[in-house]
Amino acid sequence: MGIILGYWDIRGLGHAIRLLLEYTETPYEDKQYSVERKGRKSGTRPDVIQTRFGPLTIDPEFDLSQWTSVKEKLGLDFPNIPYLIDGERKITQSNAIMRYLARKHKMCGETEEEIIRIDILENHIMDFRVSFAELCYSPDFEKLKPEYLEELPGKLKLFSQFLGDRKWFAGNKITYVDFLAYDVLDQQRMFDPKCFNQYKNLQDFFDRFEALEKISTYMKSSRFMKSPILLKNAKWGNEKE
Ligand SMILES: N[C@@H](CCC(=O)N[C@@H](CS)C(=O)NCC(=O)O)C(=O)O
C-alpha cells in the first residue's frame, strides 16, 4: 500500500508536505477532507480543532464531520491533520512528517552547521506561520492588518540575511526546510505582493525553487493547490483564487 496523506482540502500545513512528496516522486494518495458550509443547523455545538496557536472554535455553520467522524478511528497516537500513513507507520505533526520524508531522501542536512541552520529555520518558520494564521483567523483582522504589514519588511529582512548568498537555506543542497520556507514566504507574497521587492536573494530563491523540474511540473498539474490557504472561517486566504 502506498503513502496516504490526510489533510483538509486547503493548502495550510499540507502544502510543504505535498511539495516534498512531489519533488521526491513519492507515490501518494492525497486524501482531502472538506469543510462543508451546509447541513448543520445553527445553534448546534461548535467543533474545536487543535491548532498550533491553541484551540480554534469553528462556527456551527461549518461542518467538519468529514474529518471528525474518522479522527479517532485511524489509529493515530495524537489524532490530528495532517497525518501520513506509510504502511504500519502512522505519523502526525506536520514537521515530523516532513522530517520522515526528508530522511528517506537525505534532505536533512549533512554537516553540523547545516543541521543547526535547519533546526533554527524549521522552528522559526513555524512561529512565523502561526503568527500569520493568528492574524488571518482573528475577528480583529482588519484592525491588526496594518500593524502586521508595517512589521513584515523587518521580518523578511531577517530571512534575507539568513539566506545570504547561499543557494538553499541550509547551504548548497536543498533540504526540507526550503519547502517550508517557500510555502510560508509565498503566503506573504500573496498577502502583500510587493513585500519582496527589496529582497533580491529571496526573489531568486522563489525562482530557483519553482524552476525545479518536479516542482514546476506539479505546479502546472491539476493536483496543485495554490489556494485556499486557510479554512473557510479565516478572514483572509479562505477562498480559491
Ligand atoms: N501541530 C500540528 C497542528 C495541526 C493543526 O493545527 N491542524 C489543524 C489544521 S492546520 C486542524 O484542523 N486539526 C484538526 C483537529 O484538531 O481535529 C501540526 O503541525 O501538524
PDB file of C-alpha atoms and ligand atoms in Angstrom:
ATOM      1  CA  MET A   1       0.000   0.000   0.000  1.00  0.00           C
ATOM      2  CA  GLY A   2       1.322   3.461  -0.871  1.00  0.00           C
ATOM      3  CA  ILE A   3       1.579   6.531   1.288  1.00  0.00           C
ATOM      4  CA  ILE A   4      -1.607   8.330   2.329  1.00  0.00           C
ATOM      5  CA  LEU A   5      -1.509  11.998   3.245  1.00  0.00           C
ATOM      6  CA  GLY A   6      -4.632  13.136   5.063  1.00  0.00           C
ATOM      7  CA  TYR A   7      -5.442  16.831   5.308  1.00  0.00           C
ATOM      8  CA  TRP A   8      -8.122  19.424   4.667  1.00  0.00           C
ATOM      9  CA  ASP A   9      -8.739  20.380   1.047  1.00  0.00           C
ATOM     10  CA  ILE A  10      -6.719  23.523   1.654  1.00  0.00           C
ATOM     11  CA  ARG A  11      -3.080  24.451   1.378  1.00  0.00           C
ATOM     12  CA  GLY A  12      -2.371  25.046   5.111  1.00  0.00           C
ATOM     13  CA  LEU A  13       0.097  22.669   6.712  1.00  0.00           C
ATOM     14  CA  GLY A  14      -0.305  20.246   3.807  1.00  0.00           C
ATOM     15  CA  HIS A  15       1.365  22.344   1.132  1.00  0.00           C
ATOM     16  CA  ALA A  16       5.019  21.810   2.021  1.00  0.00           C
ATOM     17  CA  ILE A  17       4.346  18.080   2.518  1.00  0.00           C
ATOM     18  CA  ARG A  18       2.655  17.796  -0.877  1.00  0.00           C
ATOM     19  CA  LEU A  19       5.542  19.715  -2.476  1.00  0.00           C
ATOM     20  CA  LEU A  20       8.077  17.381  -0.859  1.00  0.00           C
ATOM     21  CA  LEU A  21       6.158  14.271  -1.921  1.00  0.00           C
ATOM     22  CA  GLU A  22       6.080  15.569  -5.485  1.00  0.00           C
ATOM     23  CA  TYR A  23       9.722  16.616  -5.512  1.00  0.00           C
ATOM     24  CA  THR A  24      10.817  13.189  -4.273  1.00  0.00           C
ATOM     25  CA  GLU A  25       8.480  11.462  -6.752  1.00  0.00           C
ATOM     26  CA  THR A  26       6.809   9.588  -3.919  1.00  0.00           C
ATOM     27  CA  PRO A  27       3.529   7.962  -4.989  1.00  0.00           C
ATOM     28  CA  TYR A  28       0.830   9.092  -2.563  1.00  0.00           C
ATOM     29  CA  GLU A  29      -2.875   9.388  -2.117  1.00  0.00           C
ATOM     30  CA  ASP A  30      -3.866  12.966  -1.313  1.00  0.00           C
ATOM     31  CA  LYS A  31      -6.801  12.244   0.977  1.00  0.00           C
ATOM     32  CA  GLN A  32      -8.608  15.550   1.334  1.00  0.00           C
ATOM     33  CA  TYR A  33     -11.315  16.323   3.867  1.00  0.00           C
ATOM     34  CA  SER A  34     -13.728  19.124   3.040  1.00  0.00           C
ATOM     35  CA  VAL A  35     -15.308  21.626   5.342  1.00  0.00           C
ATOM     36  CA  GLU A  36     -18.920  21.896   4.294  1.00  0.00           C
ATOM     37  CA  ARG A  37     -20.962  25.028   4.697  1.00  0.00           C
ATOM     38  CA  LYS A  38     -24.348  23.345   4.704  1.00  0.00           C
ATOM     39  CA  GLY A  39     -26.041  20.536   6.573  1.00  0.00           C
ATOM     40  CA  ARG A  40     -25.569  21.965  10.034  1.00  0.00           C
ATOM     41  CA  LYS A  41     -28.182  23.843  11.968  1.00  0.00           C
ATOM     42  CA  SER A  42     -27.045  26.977  13.737  1.00  0.00           C
ATOM     43  CA  GLY A  43     -27.180  26.580  17.500  1.00  0.00           C
ATOM     44  CA  THR A  44     -25.525  23.151  17.481  1.00  0.00           C
ATOM     45  CA  ARG A  45     -22.322  22.655  19.416  1.00  0.00           C
ATOM     46  CA  PRO A  46     -19.321  24.154  17.553  1.00  0.00           C
ATOM     47  CA  ASP A  47     -16.341  21.979  16.622  1.00  0.00           C
ATOM     48  CA  VAL A  48     -12.994  22.810  18.164  1.00  0.00           C
ATOM     49  CA  ILE A  49      -9.796  21.985  16.314  1.00  0.00           C
ATOM     50  CA  GLN A  50      -6.346  21.927  17.836  1.00  0.00           C
ATOM     51  CA  THR A  51      -4.029  24.320  16.065  1.00  0.00           C
ATOM     52  CA  ARG A  52      -0.501  25.450  16.781  1.00  0.00           C
ATOM     53  CA  PHE A  53      -1.846  28.583  18.366  1.00  0.00           C
ATOM     54  CA  GLY A  54      -4.318  26.767  20.573  1.00  0.00           C
ATOM     55  CA  PRO A  55      -7.904  25.551  20.215  1.00  0.00           C
ATOM     56  CA  LEU A  56      -9.839  27.186  17.373  1.00  0.00           C
ATOM     57  CA  THR A  57     -13.613  27.162  17.701  1.00  0.00           C
ATOM     58  CA  ILE A  58     -15.352  26.719  14.381  1.00  0.00           C
ATOM     59  CA  ASP A  59     -18.717  28.351  13.854  1.00  0.00           C
ATOM     60  CA  PRO A  60     -21.510  25.728  13.671  1.00  0.00           C
ATOM     61  CA  GLU A  61     -22.239  26.955  10.157  1.00  0.00           C
ATOM     62  CA  PHE A  62     -19.170  24.972   9.133  1.00  0.00           C
ATOM     63  CA  ASP A  63     -19.358  21.211   9.227  1.00  0.00           C
ATOM     64  CA  LEU A  64     -16.066  19.431   9.919  1.00  0.00           C
ATOM     65  CA  SER A  65     -17.591  15.967  10.148  1.00  0.00           C
ATOM     66  CA  GLN A  66     -15.765  14.538   7.127  1.00  0.00           C
ATOM     67  CA  TRP A  67     -12.697  14.681   9.351  1.00  0.00           C
ATOM     68  CA  THR A  68     -14.127  14.469  12.854  1.00  0.00           C
ATOM     69  CA  SER A  69     -16.099  11.300  12.024  1.00  0.00           C
ATOM     70  CA  VAL A  70     -12.844   9.419  11.299  1.00  0.00           C
ATOM     71  CA  LYS A  71     -10.443  11.321  13.549  1.00  0.00           C
ATOM     72  CA  GLU A  72     -10.424   8.773  16.382  1.00  0.00           C
ATOM     73  CA  LYS A  73     -10.644   5.727  14.123  1.00  0.00           C
ATOM     74  CA  LEU A  74      -7.366   5.910  12.232  1.00  0.00           C
ATOM     75  CA  GLY A  75      -5.096   4.630  14.978  1.00  0.00           C
ATOM     76  CA  LEU A  76      -3.167   7.910  15.263  1.00  0.00           C
ATOM     77  CA  ASP A  77      -1.365   8.449  18.577  1.00  0.00           C
ATOM     78  CA  PHE A  78      -2.342  12.104  18.717  1.00  0.00           C
ATOM     79  CA  PRO A  79      -5.204  12.387  16.222  1.00  0.00           C
ATOM     80  CA  ASN A  80      -4.842  15.458  14.020  1.00  0.00           C
ATOM     81  CA  ILE A  81      -4.340  16.510  10.432  1.00  0.00           C
ATOM     82  CA  PRO A  82      -2.089  16.494   8.524  1.00  0.00           C
ATOM     83  CA  TYR A  83      -1.344  12.808   9.038  1.00  0.00           C
ATOM     84  CA  LEU A  84       0.718  10.475   6.931  1.00  0.00           C
ATOM     85  CA  ILE A  85       0.245   6.729   6.799  1.00  0.00           C
ATOM     86  CA  ASP A  86       3.016   4.643   5.285  1.00  0.00           C
ATOM     87  CA  GLY A  87       2.100   1.002   5.874  1.00  0.00           C
ATOM     88  CA  GLU A  88       2.429   0.357   9.609  1.00  0.00           C
ATOM     89  CA  ARG A  89       3.752   3.871  10.229  1.00  0.00           C
ATOM     90  CA  LYS A  90       1.232   6.477  11.251  1.00  0.00           C
ATOM     91  CA  ILE A  91       2.612   9.960  11.704  1.00  0.00           C
ATOM     92  CA  THR A  92       1.029  13.229  12.784  1.00  0.00           C
ATOM     93  CA  GLN A  93       2.650  16.641  13.350  1.00  0.00           C
ATOM     94  CA  SER A  94       3.492  18.336  10.075  1.00  0.00           C
ATOM     95  CA  ASN A  95       7.193  18.717  10.774  1.00  0.00           C
ATOM     96  CA  ALA A  96       7.543  15.101  11.919  1.00  0.00           C
ATOM     97  CA  ILE A  97       6.032  14.162   8.540  1.00  0.00           C
ATOM     98  CA  MET A  98       8.436  16.489   6.715  1.00  0.00           C
ATOM     99  CA  ARG A  99      11.432  15.022   8.533  1.00  0.00           C
ATOM    100  CA  TYR A 100      10.282  11.435   7.941  1.00  0.00           C
ATOM    101  CA  LEU A 101      10.081  12.032   4.192  1.00  0.00           C
ATOM    102  CA  ALA A 102      13.297  14.060   4.132  1.00  0.00           C
ATOM    103  CA  ARG A 103      15.276  11.347   5.956  1.00  0.00           C
ATOM    104  CA  LYS A 104      14.381   8.878   3.216  1.00  0.00           C
ATOM    105  CA  HIS A 105      15.955  11.210   0.654  1.00  0.00           C
ATOM    106  CA  LYS A 106      18.864  12.583   2.678  1.00  0.00           C
ATOM    107  CA  MET A 107      17.375  16.045   2.744  1.00  0.00           C
ATOM    108  CA  CYS A 108      18.007  16.783   6.437  1.00  0.00           C
ATOM    109  CA  GLY A 109      21.446  18.410   6.171  1.00  0.00           C
ATOM    110  CA  GLU A 110      24.816  16.783   6.497  1.00  0.00           C
ATOM    111  CA  THR A 111      27.229  18.980   8.411  1.00  0.00           C
ATOM    112  CA  GLU A 112      26.612  20.203  11.943  1.00  0.00           C
ATOM    113  CA  GLU A 113      26.328  23.754  10.612  1.00  0.00           C
ATOM    114  CA  GLU A 114      23.646  22.740   8.110  1.00  0.00           C
ATOM    115  CA  ILE A 115      21.704  20.818  10.745  1.00  0.00           C
ATOM    116  CA  ILE A 116      21.777  23.773  13.157  1.00  0.00           C
ATOM    117  CA  ARG A 117      20.515  26.069  10.407  1.00  0.00           C
ATOM    118  CA  ILE A 118      17.732  23.601   9.630  1.00  0.00           C
ATOM    119  CA  ASP A 119      16.687  23.320  13.273  1.00  0.00           C
ATOM    120  CA  ILE A 120      16.608  27.088  13.671  1.00  0.00           C
ATOM    121  CA  LEU A 121      14.686  27.685  10.477  1.00  0.00           C
ATOM    122  CA  GLU A 122      12.162  24.884  10.931  1.00  0.00           C
ATOM    123  CA  ASN A 123      11.150  26.322  14.297  1.00  0.00           C
ATOM    124  CA  HIS A 124      11.313  29.938  13.233  1.00  0.00           C
ATOM    125  CA  ILE A 125       9.123  29.247  10.220  1.00  0.00           C
ATOM    126  CA  MET A 126       6.519  27.604  12.441  1.00  0.00           C
ATOM    127  CA  ASP A 127       6.469  30.679  14.708  1.00  0.00           C
ATOM    128  CA  PHE A 128       6.085  32.889  11.644  1.00  0.00           C
ATOM    129  CA  ARG A 129       3.362  30.659  10.156  1.00  0.00           C
ATOM    130  CA  VAL A 130       1.434  30.653  13.399  1.00  0.00           C
ATOM    131  CA  SER A 131       1.604  34.434  13.873  1.00  0.00           C
ATOM    132  CA  PHE A 132       0.271  34.905  10.341  1.00  0.00           C
ATOM    133  CA  ALA A 133      -2.518  32.359  10.848  1.00  0.00           C
ATOM    134  CA  GLU A 134      -3.457  34.052  14.130  1.00  0.00           C
ATOM    135  CA  LEU A 135      -3.849  37.315  12.234  1.00  0.00           C
ATOM    136  CA  CYS A 136      -5.912  35.719   9.464  1.00  0.00           C
ATOM    137  CA  TYR A 137      -8.281  33.912  11.838  1.00  0.00           C
ATOM    138  CA  SER A 138      -8.629  36.879  14.188  1.00  0.00           C
ATOM    139  CA  PRO A 139     -12.033  38.595  14.457  1.00  0.00           C
ATOM    140  CA  ASP A 140      -9.924  41.808  14.590  1.00  0.00           C
ATOM    141  CA  PHE A 141      -8.195  41.040  11.283  1.00  0.00           C
ATOM    142  CA  GLU A 142      -8.866  44.454   9.694  1.00  0.00           C
ATOM    143  CA  LYS A 143      -7.661  46.267  12.795  1.00  0.00           C
ATOM    144  CA  LEU A 144      -4.473  44.194  13.109  1.00  0.00           C
ATOM    145  CA  LYS A 145      -3.551  44.061   9.412  1.00  0.00           C
ATOM    146  CA  PRO A 146      -1.811  47.488   9.134  1.00  0.00           C
ATOM    147  CA  GLU A 147       0.499  46.691  12.046  1.00  0.00           C
ATOM    148  CA  TYR A 148       1.337  43.292  10.535  1.00  0.00           C
ATOM    149  CA  LEU A 149       2.165  44.904   7.185  1.00  0.00           C
ATOM    150  CA  GLU A 150       4.319  47.505   8.895  1.00  0.00           C
ATOM    151  CA  GLU A 151       6.351  44.833  10.668  1.00  0.00           C
ATOM    152  CA  LEU A 152       6.600  42.471   7.682  1.00  0.00           C
ATOM    153  CA  PRO A 153       9.655  44.032   5.942  1.00  0.00           C
ATOM    154  CA  GLY A 154      11.691  43.707   9.141  1.00  0.00           C
ATOM    155  CA  LYS A 155      10.735  40.021   9.407  1.00  0.00           C
ATOM    156  CA  LEU A 156      11.579  39.332   5.761  1.00  0.00           C
ATOM    157  CA  LYS A 157      14.901  41.129   6.138  1.00  0.00           C
ATOM    158  CA  LEU A 158      15.932  38.508   8.696  1.00  0.00           C
ATOM    159  CA  PHE A 159      15.097  35.718   6.230  1.00  0.00           C
ATOM    160  CA  SER A 160      17.074  37.532   3.552  1.00  0.00           C
ATOM    161  CA  GLN A 161      20.084  37.901   5.835  1.00  0.00           C
ATOM    162  CA  PHE A 162      19.856  34.277   6.962  1.00  0.00           C
ATOM    163  CA  LEU A 163      19.822  33.028   3.363  1.00  0.00           C
ATOM    164  CA  GLY A 164      22.640  35.388   2.351  1.00  0.00           C
ATOM    165  CA  ASP A 165      24.300  34.217  -0.844  1.00  0.00           C
ATOM    166  CA  ARG A 166      23.544  30.542  -0.239  1.00  0.00           C
ATOM    167  CA  LYS A 167      21.650  28.613  -2.853  1.00  0.00           C
ATOM    168  CA  TRP A 168      19.343  26.979  -0.297  1.00  0.00           C
ATOM    169  CA  PHE A 169      18.607  27.862   3.301  1.00  0.00           C
ATOM    170  CA  ALA A 170      20.875  25.219   4.844  1.00  0.00           C
ATOM    171  CA  GLY A 171      23.671  25.555   2.318  1.00  0.00           C
ATOM    172  CA  ASN A 172      24.356  24.275  -1.176  1.00  0.00           C
ATOM    173  CA  LYS A 173      21.954  21.329  -1.048  1.00  0.00           C
ATOM    174  CA  ILE A 174      18.198  21.561  -0.946  1.00  0.00           C
ATOM    175  CA  THR A 175      16.648  20.343   2.327  1.00  0.00           C
ATOM    176  CA  TYR A 176      13.115  20.011   3.683  1.00  0.00           C
ATOM    177  CA  VAL A 177      13.224  23.456   5.293  1.00  0.00           C
ATOM    178  CA  ASP A 178      13.394  25.034   1.833  1.00  0.00           C
ATOM    179  CA  PHE A 179       9.923  23.600   1.232  1.00  0.00           C
ATOM    180  CA  LEU A 180       8.646  25.071   4.491  1.00  0.00           C
ATOM    181  CA  ALA A 181      10.294  28.436   3.783  1.00  0.00           C
ATOM    182  CA  TYR A 182       8.921  28.500   0.247  1.00  0.00           C
ATOM    183  CA  ASP A 183       5.387  27.865   1.462  1.00  0.00           C
ATOM    184  CA  VAL A 184       5.352  30.449   4.234  1.00  0.00           C
ATOM    185  CA  LEU A 185       7.190  33.157   2.286  1.00  0.00           C
ATOM    186  CA  ASP A 186       4.939  32.582  -0.718  1.00  0.00           C
ATOM    187  CA  GLN A 187       1.925  33.201   1.525  1.00  0.00           C
ATOM    188  CA  GLN A 188       3.447  36.571   2.438  1.00  0.00           C
ATOM    189  CA  ARG A 189       3.934  37.307  -1.254  1.00  0.00           C
ATOM    190  CA  MET A 190       0.251  36.573  -1.858  1.00  0.00           C
ATOM    191  CA  PHE A 191      -0.735  38.738   1.111  1.00  0.00           C
ATOM    192  CA  ASP A 192       1.443  41.680   0.090  1.00  0.00           C
ATOM    193  CA  PRO A 193       2.716  41.231  -3.488  1.00  0.00           C
ATOM    194  CA  LYS A 194       5.352  43.979  -3.142  1.00  0.00           C
ATOM    195  CA  CYS A 195       6.866  42.782   0.107  1.00  0.00           C
ATOM    196  CA  PHE A 196       9.864  41.072  -1.553  1.00  0.00           C
ATOM    197  CA  ASN A 197      10.811  43.970  -3.832  1.00  0.00           C
ATOM    198  CA  GLN A 198      13.878  44.850  -1.801  1.00  0.00           C
ATOM    199  CA  TYR A 199      14.990  41.257  -1.191  1.00  0.00           C
ATOM    200  CA  LYS A 200      16.579  40.052  -4.392  1.00  0.00           C
ATOM    201  CA  ASN A 201      18.027  36.890  -2.864  1.00  0.00           C
ATOM    202  CA  LEU A 202      14.559  35.817  -1.680  1.00  0.00           C
ATOM    203  CA  GLN A 203      13.093  36.512  -5.113  1.00  0.00           C
ATOM    204  CA  ASP A 204      15.880  34.377  -6.588  1.00  0.00           C
ATOM    205  CA  PHE A 205      15.059  31.678  -4.043  1.00  0.00           C
ATOM    206  CA  PHE A 206      11.415  31.652  -5.235  1.00  0.00           C
ATOM    207  CA  ASP A 207      12.555  31.396  -8.857  1.00  0.00           C
ATOM    208  CA  ARG A 208      15.079  28.656  -8.104  1.00  0.00           C
ATOM    209  CA  PHE A 209      12.515  26.629  -6.190  1.00  0.00           C
ATOM    210  CA  GLU A 210       9.791  26.994  -8.808  1.00  0.00           C
ATOM    211  CA  ALA A 211      12.243  26.052 -11.574  1.00  0.00           C
ATOM    212  CA  LEU A 212      12.945  22.637 -10.012  1.00  0.00           C
ATOM    213  CA  GLU A 213      11.708  20.208 -12.612  1.00  0.00           C
ATOM    214  CA  LYS A 214       9.382  18.197 -10.382  1.00  0.00           C
ATOM    215  CA  ILE A 215       8.038  21.333  -8.713  1.00  0.00           C
ATOM    216  CA  SER A 216       7.402  23.099 -11.975  1.00  0.00           C
ATOM    217  CA  THR A 217       5.569  20.031 -13.342  1.00  0.00           C
ATOM    218  CA  TYR A 218       3.499  19.799 -10.160  1.00  0.00           C
ATOM    219  CA  MET A 219       2.632  23.495 -10.245  1.00  0.00           C
ATOM    220  CA  LYS A 220       1.290  23.095 -13.773  1.00  0.00           C
ATOM    221  CA  SER A 221      -0.722  19.993 -12.894  1.00  0.00           C
ATOM    222  CA  SER A 222      -4.341  19.777 -11.760  1.00  0.00           C
ATOM    223  CA  ARG A 223      -3.104  18.321  -8.448  1.00  0.00           C
ATOM    224  CA  PHE A 224      -1.513  21.627  -7.437  1.00  0.00           C
ATOM    225  CA  MET A 225      -3.427  23.783  -4.974  1.00  0.00           C
ATOM    226  CA  LYS A 226      -2.266  27.386  -4.589  1.00  0.00           C
ATOM    227  CA  SER A 227      -5.304  28.317  -2.544  1.00  0.00           C
ATOM    228  CA  PRO A 228      -7.351  28.329  -0.378  1.00  0.00           C
ATOM    229  CA  ILE A 229      -4.576  28.685   2.150  1.00  0.00           C
ATOM    230  CA  LEU A 230      -6.738  28.616   5.261  1.00  0.00           C
ATOM    231  CA  LEU A 231     -10.083  27.237   6.376  1.00  0.00           C
ATOM    232  CA  LYS A 232     -13.365  28.870   5.430  1.00  0.00           C
ATOM    233  CA  ASN A 233     -13.680  30.733   8.730  1.00  0.00           C
ATOM    234  CA  ALA A 234     -10.454  32.715   8.109  1.00  0.00           C
ATOM    235  CA  LYS A 235     -10.701  36.397   7.210  1.00  0.00           C
ATOM    236  CA  TRP A 236      -8.032  36.121   4.500  1.00  0.00           C
ATOM    237  CA  GLY A 237      -6.789  33.203   2.393  1.00  0.00           C
ATOM    238  CA  ASN A 238     -10.045  31.278   2.718  1.00  0.00           C
ATOM    239  CA  GLU A 239     -11.065  31.409  -0.940  1.00  0.00           C
ATOM    240  CA  LYS A 240      -9.935  29.576  -4.021  1.00  0.00           C
ATOM    241  CA  GLU A 241      -8.279  32.186  -6.231  1.00  0.00           C
TER     242      GLU A 241
HETATM  243  N1  LIG B   1       0.927  20.895  15.454  1.00  0.00           N
HETATM  244  C1  LIG B   1       0.119  20.318  14.411  1.00  0.00           C
HETATM  245  C2  LIG B   1      -1.043  21.238  14.191  1.00  0.00           C
HETATM  246  C3  LIG B   1      -2.090  20.596  13.313  1.00  0.00           C
HETATM  247  C4  LIG B   1      -3.259  21.524  13.076  1.00  0.00           C
HETATM  248  O1  LIG B   1      -3.264  22.707  13.504  1.00  0.00           O
HETATM  249  N2  LIG B   1      -4.268  21.005  12.392  1.00  0.00           N
HETATM  250  C5  LIG B   1      -5.427  21.806  12.094  1.00  0.00           C
HETATM  251  C6  LIG B   1      -5.394  22.236  10.640  1.00  0.00           C
HETATM  252  S1  LIG B   1      -3.994  23.174  10.241  1.00  0.00           S
HETATM  253  C7  LIG B   1      -6.702  21.019  12.256  1.00  0.00           C
HETATM  254  O2  LIG B   1      -7.696  21.380  11.657  1.00  0.00           O
HETATM  255  N3  LIG B   1      -6.716  19.996  13.095  1.00  0.00           N
HETATM  256  C8  LIG B   1      -7.880  19.137  13.210  1.00  0.00           C
HETATM  257  C9  LIG B   1      -8.241  18.763  14.622  1.00  0.00           C
HETATM  258  O3  LIG B   1      -7.758  19.376  15.587  1.00  0.00           O
HETATM  259  O4  LIG B   1      -9.056  17.847  14.745  1.00  0.00           O
HETATM  260  C10 LIG B   1       0.975  20.120  13.147  1.00  0.00           C
HETATM  261  O5  LIG B   1       1.966  20.821  12.960  1.00  0.00           O
HETATM  262  O6  LIG B   1       0.649  19.222  12.353  1.00  0.00           O
END
